[in-house]
Amino acid sequence: MLLFVSQEPQARPGPPPGAAAAGLGPAPGMSVCGEAVGAGSLPSELVVHIFSFLAAPDRLRASAACSHWRECLFYPALWPRLRLSLRVSPAERPRLEFLMRKCGWFVRELRVQFAADNYPTGGGGAAAAAGEGAAVAGDGEAPPPLSPRWLDLLRTYLELVLCVLSSVRNNRNLQKLSLFGDISILQQHGTISNTYLGKVDPDGKKIKQIQQLFEEILGNSRQLKWLSCGLMLQIVTPTSLSSLSNPIANTMEHLSLLDNHIPGNTTLITAVELERFVNLRSLALDFCDFTAEMARVLADSNHVPLHRLSLLVHSVSIMHKSLDNMPKDENWQALTRNSTNLRVYIMAFDVKSDDMLRILKPSIPLERIHFDSYVTCVSGAVVDLISRQYDKFLTHFILMNDVIDMSAFPDLSDNRNEDPLVLLAWRCTRLSLLAVHGYTVWAHNLIAIARLRGSDLKVLEVTEESIEFDQGELADQDVDPVHNFIEQVSLGLGRPWHAVMDIELLSVFTEPTRHFYREMQSFSEGI
C-alpha cells in the first residue's frame, strides 16, 4: 500500500503553455484540488487505519513523519496487545514509563518478561540456585552475600515491576495479564531470603506496594480471562486471589501461579478458592500445591472440562512441602473422566528419580515432560516408566543435565538390554520432539530413534558431546564414522540433520525456566 511519509506534496506536471490564459488550468500557485494535501493533512482516522497494517517497528518509524502522525501512534485500537521483554537495567525505566503511561490504561493483553543481560559474577546463577541451594536451605545456614551488582539488579527489578503494575491498576479493559521474572536473577541458593530483600527494601515498603497494586488490578478487573504470574518475586500472596470478584473468578479461563519463593508449606491457592474458578480451561501450578482435593474439585461436574494442566516440580518445593497430598491414581482417573481432552505438561527441576516414580501415576495424560538437572540425574527406570505409561499421549521429551564433568555423562542404557530412549521412540508413536544433553546417547541408538519415528520426529536436538561411538565403529578405517552417522540419522528423519555443536545456542538448556514458561503459555493457548 502507499504510505505518506512527507508533508511536501508531490510535483505534478504543469499545464501546457497558454492554458491558464485560455481558462484550461488553474491559476499559478493553485493546486488542481485546491489546497496541497500532505501527510499532516490526513484525517486521524485514516492515519490510524494506515498504521493498523504495519508491524510495531514500522509503525514507530512511520510516526516520525510529523507531529500529527505521532499523536495518532498510541490510538487504543492500535495496541490491543503489548508484549514486552525487559532487561533489568536502569536504562529501561524511562522507556518503560513512557510506554506504560501511553498504553497502560487501555491495553487488553499485557505480557511482560523481566530478564537480565550479562549476569554478574559473585552472586551465583541458576546452577548455584538449584545445586548449592538445596544444601544451604537444608542446613539452615545464612545465605552468602550478594555482590553489589546483584543487589542493583534486584533493586531495579522492584522499580520496573512497580512501574508496570501502577500503570494498569485502573485498566478495566484488561483481559490477559502475564508476568514472568527470570529465575537467574531472583533465585539465589534456592530462594530469595529476607536478608537480600532487606538490603534493597529495608522496611518492605516496595514489596507491600507491589502486592497491593497487584490486588488492586485484580479487584478493578471487569474482563480478566487470563492471569499468569511465573516466578515473580513475592507479587502473589496466599490472599491475592480473594481480591477477584466472584463474577470474574467464575469466568476466568486460564490461571497460572508459579512461585517457589513462598516460604515453608504456604500455597498460593487452596482447593476451596479453586471452587470459584468453574470455567478454567487451563491451569499451571507448583506440583506440590496441586493436591488430591484440587483434583476432586476440577473433576466435579459443576466445573467445565479442563484441557491443559502444567505442573512445575522443583526440588526446593519438595524439600519444604510434602508429596503426601498429591493426587492418587484414582483422582487422576476421575479428573480425566470429566476432562476427556486433558493433557498434562510437567517440568522437573533436579528431582530425584525416587520422587519421580511416586509422582508419575499411570492415569496422568502426560503429553510433555522436561527434566532439568544440576545434581541429580534421571534414571533409566524413570524413562522406561514414561514410555510404558504414556505411549498414547507423549509428544515432547526433554532431558537436560548441566554437569560440570563433561567427560563422564550418565548412560541410561547401563545394565539394560535395550536403551530406554530407543524404547521411548518405539512405544511413543506421537513423539515429535526429543532433546538430550548431558546423558550418553550411543550413535547407533540415535540412528534407531531416527528410523523409528522418521519425519514425524519434527525436532531432534542432541548435543555433540552427548554422542558416543562404539569402538567397532571407530575401528572401521573404510568409513568415516561421524559422516556415516550423520548421513544415517538424516536418512531416517527424511531431512538434513546435525548435532547441536554449541550448547549455548540451545535455549532449553541455557534458559530452562524461561523456556518452560514460554512453552507453558503456548501449551495453554493451544486448546
Coordinates of C-alpha atoms in Angstrom, one line a residue:
M1 CA 0.0 0.0 0.0
L2 CA 1.0 3.6 -0.4
L3 CA 2.4 5.2 2.7
F4 CA 2.8 9.0 3.0
V5 CA 6.0 9.9 4.9
S6 CA 6.4 13.5 4.0
Q7 CA 4.3 16.7 4.3
E8 CA 5.6 18.0 1.0
P9 CA 3.1 17.5 -1.9
Q10 CA 4.4 15.5 -4.9
A11 CA 5.2 17.6 -8.0
R12 CA 2.7 17.5 -10.8
P13 CA 3.2 18.3 -14.4
G14 CA 2.2 21.9 -15.2
P15 CA -0.4 22.9 -17.7
P16 CA 0.6 23.4 -21.3
P17 CA 1.8 26.8 -22.4
G18 CA -1.1 29.3 -22.6
A19 CA -3.5 27.0 -20.8
A20 CA -4.1 29.5 -17.9
A21 CA -4.9 32.3 -20.3
A22 CA -7.3 30.1 -22.2
G23 CA -9.0 29.1 -18.9
L24 CA -7.8 25.5 -19.3
G25 CA -5.9 25.2 -16.0
P26 CA -5.6 26.6 -12.5
A27 CA -4.0 30.0 -11.9
P28 CA -0.4 30.0 -10.9
G29 CA 0.2 28.9 -7.2
M30 CA -3.0 26.8 -7.1
S31 CA -3.2 23.0 -7.0
V32 CA -5.6 21.0 -9.0
C33 CA -7.7 20.1 -5.9
G34 CA -7.5 23.4 -4.2
E35 CA -5.0 23.2 -1.2
A36 CA -2.0 21.0 -1.3
V37 CA -2.6 17.8 0.6
G38 CA 0.3 16.2 2.6
A39 CA 0.8 13.6 5.3
G40 CA 0.0 16.0 8.0
S41 CA -3.4 16.9 6.5
L42 CA -4.7 13.3 6.5
P43 CA -7.6 12.7 8.9
S44 CA -6.6 10.9 12.2
E45 CA -9.0 8.0 11.3
L46 CA -7.1 7.4 8.0
V47 CA -3.7 7.6 9.7
V48 CA -4.8 5.1 12.3
H49 CA -6.1 2.9 9.5
I50 CA -2.7 3.1 7.8
F51 CA -0.9 2.3 11.0
S52 CA -3.1 -0.8 11.5
F53 CA -1.4 -2.5 8.6
L54 CA 2.1 -2.0 9.9
A55 CA 4.2 -4.1 12.3
A56 CA 5.1 -2.3 15.6
P57 CA 8.6 -1.3 14.5
D58 CA 7.4 0.1 11.1
R59 CA 4.6 1.9 12.9
L60 CA 7.1 3.6 15.2
R61 CA 9.2 4.7 12.2
A62 CA 6.2 6.0 10.3
S63 CA 5.2 8.1 13.3
A64 CA 8.3 10.2 12.7
A65 CA 6.8 11.7 9.6
C66 CA 5.2 14.6 11.5
S67 CA 3.7 15.6 14.9
H68 CA 0.2 14.7 13.7
W69 CA 1.2 11.1 13.0
R70 CA 3.0 10.9 16.3
E71 CA -0.3 11.9 18.0
C72 CA -2.0 9.0 16.2
L73 CA 0.6 6.4 17.2
F74 CA -0.9 5.5 20.6
Y75 CA -4.5 5.3 19.5
P76 CA -6.0 2.5 21.6
A77 CA -7.2 0.4 18.7
L78 CA -3.6 0.0 17.5
W79 CA -2.3 -1.5 20.8
P80 CA -4.7 -4.2 21.9
R81 CA -1.7 -6.4 22.9
L82 CA 1.5 -5.3 24.4
R83 CA 4.3 -7.9 24.8
L84 CA 7.5 -6.6 26.5
S85 CA 10.8 -8.3 27.2
L86 CA 12.6 -6.0 29.6
R87 CA 16.2 -6.0 30.6
V88 CA 16.6 -5.4 34.3
S89 CA 18.5 -2.3 33.7
P90 CA 18.0 1.3 34.9
A91 CA 18.2 2.4 31.2
E92 CA 14.9 0.6 30.6
R93 CA 12.9 2.7 33.1
P94 CA 12.3 5.9 31.1
R95 CA 11.2 4.0 28.0
L96 CA 9.0 1.7 30.1
E97 CA 7.4 4.6 31.9
F98 CA 6.7 6.4 28.6
L99 CA 5.2 3.3 27.0
M100 CA 3.1 2.3 30.0
R101 CA 1.8 5.8 30.5
K102 CA 0.6 5.8 26.9
C103 CA -0.8 2.3 26.8
G104 CA -1.3 1.0 30.3
W105 CA -4.8 2.4 30.8
F106 CA -6.4 0.7 27.7
V107 CA -4.3 -2.3 26.7
R108 CA -6.3 -5.5 26.6
E109 CA -3.4 -8.1 26.7
L110 CA -0.2 -7.3 28.6
R111 CA 2.7 -9.7 28.7
V112 CA 5.9 -8.7 30.5
Q113 CA 9.0 -10.7 30.8
F114 CA 11.8 -9.4 33.1
A115 CA 15.3 -10.6 32.2
A116 CA 18.9 -9.6 32.8
D117 CA 21.7 -9.4 30.3
N118 CA 25.2 -10.4 31.3
Y119 CA 24.5 -11.9 34.7
P120 CA 27.2 -10.6 37.1
T121 CA 29.5 -13.0 38.8
G122 CA 29.9 -13.3 42.5
G123 CA 26.2 -14.0 43.3
G124 CA 25.7 -17.4 41.8
G125 CA 23.5 -18.3 38.9
A126 CA 20.8 -20.8 38.1
A127 CA 23.1 -23.8 38.7
A128 CA 24.0 -22.4 42.1
A129 CA 20.4 -21.9 42.9
A130 CA 19.4 -25.4 42.1
G131 CA 22.5 -27.2 43.2
E132 CA 24.0 -25.5 46.2
G133 CA 20.7 -24.1 47.2
A134 CA 19.4 -27.4 48.4
A135 CA 22.3 -27.8 50.8
V136 CA 22.0 -24.3 52.1
A137 CA 18.3 -24.5 52.7
G138 CA 18.6 -27.8 54.3
D139 CA 21.4 -26.8 56.7
G140 CA 19.7 -23.6 57.7
E141 CA 22.8 -21.6 57.2
A142 CA 22.8 -17.8 56.5
P143 CA 22.8 -17.0 52.8
P144 CA 26.1 -15.9 51.3
P145 CA 26.4 -12.2 50.5
L146 CA 25.4 -10.9 47.1
S147 CA 27.7 -8.7 45.0
P148 CA 26.6 -5.0 44.7
R149 CA 25.8 -5.7 41.1
W150 CA 23.2 -8.3 42.1
L151 CA 21.7 -6.0 44.7
D152 CA 21.4 -3.3 42.0
L153 CA 19.6 -5.8 39.7
L154 CA 17.2 -6.7 42.5
R155 CA 16.5 -3.0 43.3
T156 CA 15.9 -2.2 39.6
Y157 CA 13.7 -5.2 39.2
L158 CA 11.4 -3.9 42.0
E159 CA 11.2 -0.5 40.4
L160 CA 10.3 -1.9 37.0
V161 CA 7.6 -4.1 38.5
L162 CA 6.1 -1.1 40.3
C163 CA 6.1 0.9 37.0
V164 CA 4.2 -1.9 35.2
L165 CA 1.6 -2.6 37.9
S166 CA 0.9 1.1 38.7
S167 CA 0.2 1.8 35.0
V168 CA -2.6 -0.9 34.7
R169 CA -4.1 -0.6 38.2
N170 CA -7.2 1.1 36.8
N171 CA -7.4 -0.6 33.5
R172 CA -10.9 -2.3 33.4
N173 CA -10.5 -3.5 29.9
L174 CA -7.6 -5.8 30.7
Q175 CA -8.3 -9.4 29.6
K176 CA -4.9 -11.0 29.7
L177 CA -2.2 -10.3 32.2
S178 CA 1.0 -12.3 32.1
L179 CA 4.1 -11.6 34.2
F180 CA 7.4 -13.6 34.3
G181 CA 10.5 -13.0 36.3
D182 CA 13.9 -14.5 35.3
I183 CA 14.8 -17.1 37.9
S184 CA 18.5 -16.4 37.3
I185 CA 18.1 -13.0 38.8
L186 CA 15.6 -13.7 41.5
Q187 CA 16.5 -17.1 42.9
Q188 CA 19.8 -17.4 44.7
H189 CA 20.5 -20.6 46.7
G190 CA 17.0 -22.0 46.4
T191 CA 15.1 -18.9 47.4
I192 CA 15.4 -15.1 47.9
S193 CA 15.7 -14.6 51.6
N194 CA 14.5 -11.7 53.6
T195 CA 18.2 -10.8 54.1
Y196 CA 18.6 -9.9 50.5
L197 CA 15.3 -8.0 50.3
G198 CA 16.2 -6.1 53.4
K199 CA 19.2 -4.7 51.7
V200 CA 17.2 -3.2 48.8
D201 CA 13.9 -2.7 50.6
P202 CA 14.7 -2.2 54.3
D203 CA 11.2 -1.5 55.5
G204 CA 9.5 -3.8 53.0
K205 CA 7.6 -0.8 51.6
K206 CA 8.2 -1.6 47.9
I207 CA 7.2 -5.3 48.3
K208 CA 4.0 -4.3 50.1
Q209 CA 3.2 -1.7 47.5
I210 CA 3.7 -4.3 44.7
Q211 CA 1.4 -6.7 46.4
Q212 CA -1.3 -4.0 47.0
L213 CA -1.1 -2.9 43.3
F214 CA -1.5 -6.5 42.1
E215 CA -4.6 -6.9 44.3
E216 CA -5.9 -3.6 43.1
I217 CA -5.6 -4.8 39.5
L218 CA -7.5 -8.0 40.3
G219 CA -10.1 -6.1 42.3
N220 CA -10.7 -3.5 39.5
S221 CA -10.8 -6.0 36.6
R222 CA -14.0 -6.4 34.8
Q223 CA -13.0 -8.6 31.8
L224 CA -10.0 -10.6 33.0
K225 CA -9.9 -14.1 31.5
W226 CA -6.2 -14.9 31.7
L227 CA -4.0 -14.5 34.7
S228 CA -0.4 -15.8 34.7
C229 CA 2.3 -15.0 37.2
G230 CA 5.5 -17.0 37.0
L231 CA 8.4 -16.7 39.4
M232 CA 7.7 -13.1 40.1
L233 CA 9.3 -12.2 43.4
Q234 CA 6.6 -12.0 46.1
I235 CA 3.9 -10.4 43.9
V236 CA 1.3 -13.1 44.6
T237 CA 0.4 -13.9 48.2
P238 CA -2.0 -16.5 49.6
T239 CA -4.7 -13.8 49.8
S240 CA -4.2 -12.2 46.4
L241 CA -6.9 -14.2 44.6
S242 CA -9.5 -13.2 47.1
S243 CA -9.4 -9.7 45.5
L244 CA -11.1 -11.1 42.4
S245 CA -14.9 -10.7 42.4
N246 CA -16.9 -13.8 42.1
P247 CA -18.2 -13.0 38.6
I248 CA -14.6 -12.6 37.3
A249 CA -13.4 -15.7 39.1
N250 CA -16.3 -17.6 37.7
T251 CA -15.4 -16.6 34.1
M252 CA -11.6 -17.0 34.3
E253 CA -10.3 -19.3 31.6
H254 CA -6.6 -19.6 32.5
L255 CA -4.8 -19.4 35.8
S256 CA -1.0 -19.8 36.3
L257 CA 0.6 -19.3 39.7
L258 CA 4.2 -20.5 39.8
D259 CA 6.3 -19.2 42.6
N260 CA 8.8 -21.3 44.7
H261 CA 9.8 -18.2 46.7
I262 CA 6.9 -18.8 49.0
P263 CA 8.3 -19.8 52.4
G264 CA 7.6 -23.1 54.2
N265 CA 4.5 -25.0 53.2
T266 CA 2.5 -21.9 52.2
T267 CA 0.4 -22.3 49.0
L268 CA -0.9 -19.6 46.7
I269 CA -4.3 -21.2 46.1
T270 CA -6.3 -23.7 48.1
A271 CA -8.9 -26.2 46.9
V272 CA -11.7 -24.1 48.5
E273 CA -10.5 -21.0 46.5
L274 CA -10.3 -23.1 43.3
E275 CA -14.0 -23.9 43.6
R276 CA -14.8 -20.3 42.4
F277 CA -12.9 -20.9 39.1
V278 CA -15.6 -23.1 37.5
N279 CA -14.7 -22.0 33.9
L280 CA -11.0 -22.8 33.9
R281 CA -9.8 -24.4 30.7
S282 CA -6.1 -24.3 31.6
L283 CA -4.2 -24.3 34.9
A284 CA -0.5 -24.1 35.9
L285 CA 0.7 -24.7 39.4
D286 CA 3.6 -25.9 41.5
F287 CA 3.1 -29.7 41.7
C288 CA 3.2 -29.7 45.5
D289 CA 0.3 -27.3 45.5
F290 CA -1.8 -29.5 43.2
T291 CA -3.4 -31.7 45.8
A292 CA -5.9 -34.6 45.6
E293 CA -8.6 -32.3 46.8
M294 CA -7.9 -29.9 43.9
A295 CA -8.2 -32.8 41.5
R296 CA -11.6 -33.6 43.0
V297 CA -12.7 -30.0 42.6
L298 CA -11.7 -30.0 38.9
A299 CA -13.4 -33.4 38.4
D300 CA -16.7 -32.1 39.7
S301 CA -19.5 -31.9 37.1
N302 CA -20.0 -28.2 38.0
H303 CA -16.6 -27.5 36.5
V304 CA -16.1 -27.2 32.8
P305 CA -13.7 -29.8 31.4
L306 CA -10.0 -28.9 31.9
H307 CA -7.9 -29.0 28.8
R308 CA -4.4 -28.1 29.9
L309 CA -2.6 -28.7 33.2
S310 CA 1.1 -27.6 33.6
L311 CA 2.9 -28.6 36.7
L312 CA 6.3 -27.4 38.0
V313 CA 8.1 -30.0 40.2
H314 CA 11.1 -28.4 42.0
S315 CA 13.4 -30.0 44.5
V316 CA 13.1 -26.9 46.7
S317 CA 9.4 -27.2 46.9
I318 CA 9.6 -31.0 47.6
M319 CA 12.1 -30.2 50.4
H320 CA 9.6 -27.8 52.1
K321 CA 6.3 -29.4 51.1
S322 CA 5.1 -32.9 51.3
L323 CA 4.2 -35.2 48.4
D324 CA 1.7 -37.0 50.6
N325 CA -1.2 -34.8 49.5
M326 CA -0.6 -35.2 45.7
P327 CA -3.4 -36.8 43.6
K328 CA -3.6 -40.6 43.7
D329 CA -4.2 -42.5 40.5
E330 CA -8.0 -42.7 41.3
N331 CA -8.0 -38.9 41.5
W332 CA -6.4 -38.7 38.0
Q333 CA -8.9 -41.2 36.7
A334 CA -11.9 -39.2 38.0
L335 CA -10.4 -36.0 36.5
T336 CA -9.9 -37.5 33.1
R337 CA -13.4 -38.8 33.1
N338 CA -14.7 -35.3 33.4
S339 CA -12.0 -33.8 31.2
T340 CA -11.5 -36.3 28.4
N341 CA -9.3 -34.0 26.4
L342 CA -7.0 -33.1 29.3
R343 CA -3.3 -33.0 28.5
V344 CA -0.5 -32.5 31.1
Y345 CA 2.9 -30.8 30.9
I346 CA 5.4 -31.5 33.7
M347 CA 8.7 -29.6 34.2
A348 CA 11.0 -31.3 36.8
F349 CA 13.9 -29.3 38.3
D350 CA 16.6 -31.5 39.9
V351 CA 14.1 -34.0 41.2
K352 CA 15.2 -37.4 42.5
S353 CA 14.2 -40.4 40.5
D354 CA 12.5 -42.0 43.5
D355 CA 10.3 -38.9 43.8
M356 CA 9.5 -39.0 40.1
L357 CA 8.5 -42.7 40.3
R358 CA 6.0 -41.6 43.0
I359 CA 4.7 -38.6 41.0
L360 CA 4.2 -40.3 37.7
K361 CA 0.8 -42.0 38.2
P362 CA -0.4 -44.3 35.3
S363 CA -3.6 -42.3 34.6
I364 CA -1.9 -38.9 34.0
P365 CA -2.5 -37.9 30.4
L366 CA 1.1 -36.8 30.1
E367 CA 1.9 -35.0 26.8
R368 CA 5.1 -33.2 27.6
I369 CA 7.8 -33.7 30.1
H370 CA 11.0 -31.7 30.6
F371 CA 13.8 -32.8 33.0
D372 CA 16.5 -30.3 34.0
S373 CA 19.2 -31.4 36.4
Y374 CA 22.2 -30.0 38.1
V375 CA 22.9 -32.5 40.9
T376 CA 20.5 -35.5 40.5
C377 CA 20.2 -37.4 37.2
V378 CA 17.2 -39.1 35.7
S379 CA 17.4 -42.9 35.9
G380 CA 16.7 -45.3 33.0
A381 CA 13.8 -46.7 35.2
V382 CA 12.0 -43.3 35.0
V383 CA 12.4 -43.0 31.2
D384 CA 11.2 -46.6 30.8
L385 CA 8.2 -45.9 33.0
I386 CA 7.3 -42.9 31.0
S387 CA 7.5 -44.8 27.7
R388 CA 5.3 -47.6 29.0
Q389 CA 2.6 -45.5 30.8
Y390 CA 2.2 -42.5 28.4
D391 CA 2.8 -44.1 25.0
K392 CA -0.6 -42.8 23.8
F393 CA 0.0 -39.2 24.8
L394 CA 3.6 -38.3 24.9
T395 CA 4.8 -35.8 22.2
H396 CA 7.6 -33.9 23.9
F397 CA 10.5 -35.3 25.9
I398 CA 13.4 -33.1 27.0
L399 CA 16.3 -34.4 29.1
M400 CA 18.9 -31.9 30.2
N401 CA 21.8 -32.4 32.6
D402 CA 24.1 -29.5 33.5
V403 CA 27.1 -31.5 34.7
I404 CA 30.5 -30.0 35.4
D405 CA 32.4 -33.0 34.3
M406 CA 31.8 -33.1 30.5
S407 CA 33.9 -36.3 30.1
A408 CA 31.6 -38.7 32.0
F409 CA 27.9 -38.4 31.2
P410 CA 25.5 -40.9 32.8
D411 CA 24.4 -43.7 30.5
L412 CA 20.7 -44.6 30.7
S413 CA 21.3 -47.9 28.9
D414 CA 23.7 -49.3 31.6
N415 CA 22.8 -52.8 32.6
R416 CA 19.8 -52.9 30.2
N417 CA 19.2 -55.0 27.1
E418 CA 17.5 -52.1 25.3
D419 CA 18.3 -48.4 25.5
P420 CA 15.4 -46.5 27.3
L421 CA 15.4 -43.7 24.7
V422 CA 15.1 -46.2 21.8
L423 CA 12.2 -47.8 23.6
L424 CA 10.7 -44.4 24.1
A425 CA 10.8 -43.7 20.4
W426 CA 9.4 -47.2 19.6
R427 CA 6.5 -47.1 22.1
C428 CA 5.5 -43.4 21.9
T429 CA 4.2 -43.2 18.4
R430 CA 3.2 -39.5 18.7
L431 CA 6.7 -38.3 19.8
S432 CA 7.5 -35.2 17.8
L433 CA 10.3 -33.5 19.9
L434 CA 13.3 -35.1 21.6
A435 CA 16.1 -33.1 23.1
V436 CA 19.0 -34.5 25.1
H437 CA 22.2 -33.1 26.7
G438 CA 24.3 -34.4 29.5
Y439 CA 23.4 -38.0 29.0
T440 CA 25.3 -40.6 26.8
V441 CA 23.5 -41.3 23.6
W442 CA 25.1 -44.0 21.5
A443 CA 25.3 -43.2 17.8
H444 CA 23.7 -46.5 16.7
N445 CA 20.8 -45.8 19.2
L446 CA 20.2 -42.4 17.7
I447 CA 20.1 -43.8 14.2
A448 CA 17.5 -46.3 15.5
I449 CA 15.4 -43.5 17.0
A450 CA 15.5 -41.5 13.7
R451 CA 14.4 -44.6 11.8
L452 CA 11.6 -45.5 14.2
R453 CA 10.0 -42.1 14.2
G454 CA 11.1 -40.8 10.8
S455 CA 9.7 -37.5 9.6
D456 CA 7.2 -37.4 12.5
L457 CA 10.0 -36.5 14.8
K458 CA 10.0 -32.8 14.0
V459 CA 12.7 -31.8 16.4
L460 CA 15.7 -33.9 17.3
E461 CA 18.3 -31.9 19.3
V462 CA 21.3 -33.8 20.8
T463 CA 24.5 -32.1 21.7
E464 CA 27.7 -33.3 20.1
E465 CA 29.4 -34.0 23.4
S466 CA 26.5 -36.4 24.4
I467 CA 27.0 -38.7 21.4
E468 CA 29.3 -41.7 21.8
F469 CA 30.6 -44.2 19.2
D470 CA 31.2 -47.9 19.7
Q471 CA 34.8 -49.0 19.4
G472 CA 33.9 -51.2 16.4
E473 CA 32.5 -48.2 14.5
L474 CA 35.7 -46.2 15.2
A475 CA 37.9 -49.1 14.2
D476 CA 36.5 -49.3 10.7
Q477 CA 39.1 -47.5 8.5
D478 CA 37.0 -47.6 5.4
V479 CA 34.2 -45.4 6.7
D480 CA 34.2 -42.1 8.4
P481 CA 32.0 -42.9 11.4
V482 CA 30.9 -39.3 12.1
H483 CA 29.9 -38.7 8.4
N484 CA 28.2 -42.1 8.2
F485 CA 26.3 -41.4 11.5
I486 CA 25.0 -38.0 10.3
E487 CA 24.0 -39.4 7.0
Q488 CA 22.1 -42.3 8.6
V489 CA 20.2 -40.1 11.0
S490 CA 19.4 -37.7 8.2
L491 CA 18.1 -40.6 6.0
G492 CA 16.0 -41.8 9.0
L493 CA 14.4 -38.4 9.6
G494 CA 14.0 -37.7 5.9
R495 CA 15.8 -34.3 6.2
P496 CA 19.3 -33.0 6.8
W497 CA 20.3 -33.3 10.4
H498 CA 23.3 -32.2 12.5
A499 CA 24.1 -32.5 16.2
V500 CA 24.0 -29.3 18.3
M501 CA 27.6 -28.0 18.2
D502 CA 27.2 -25.2 20.7
I503 CA 25.2 -25.9 23.8
E504 CA 24.9 -22.1 24.5
L505 CA 22.7 -21.8 21.4
L506 CA 20.2 -24.3 22.9
S507 CA 17.8 -22.1 24.9
V508 CA 16.1 -25.1 26.5
F509 CA 19.5 -25.6 28.2
T510 CA 20.7 -22.1 28.9
E511 CA 17.3 -20.7 29.9
P512 CA 15.2 -23.7 31.2
T513 CA 12.8 -21.7 33.3
R514 CA 12.1 -19.2 30.6
H515 CA 11.7 -22.0 28.1
F516 CA 9.2 -23.8 30.3
Y517 CA 7.2 -20.6 30.9
R518 CA 7.1 -19.8 27.2
E519 CA 6.1 -23.3 26.3
M520 CA 3.5 -23.4 29.1
Q521 CA 1.9 -20.3 27.7
S522 CA 1.8 -21.8 24.2
F523 CA 0.6 -25.1 25.5
S524 CA -2.2 -23.5 27.5
E525 CA -3.3 -21.4 24.5
G526 CA -3.3 -24.4 22.1
I527 CA -6.8 -25.6 23.1

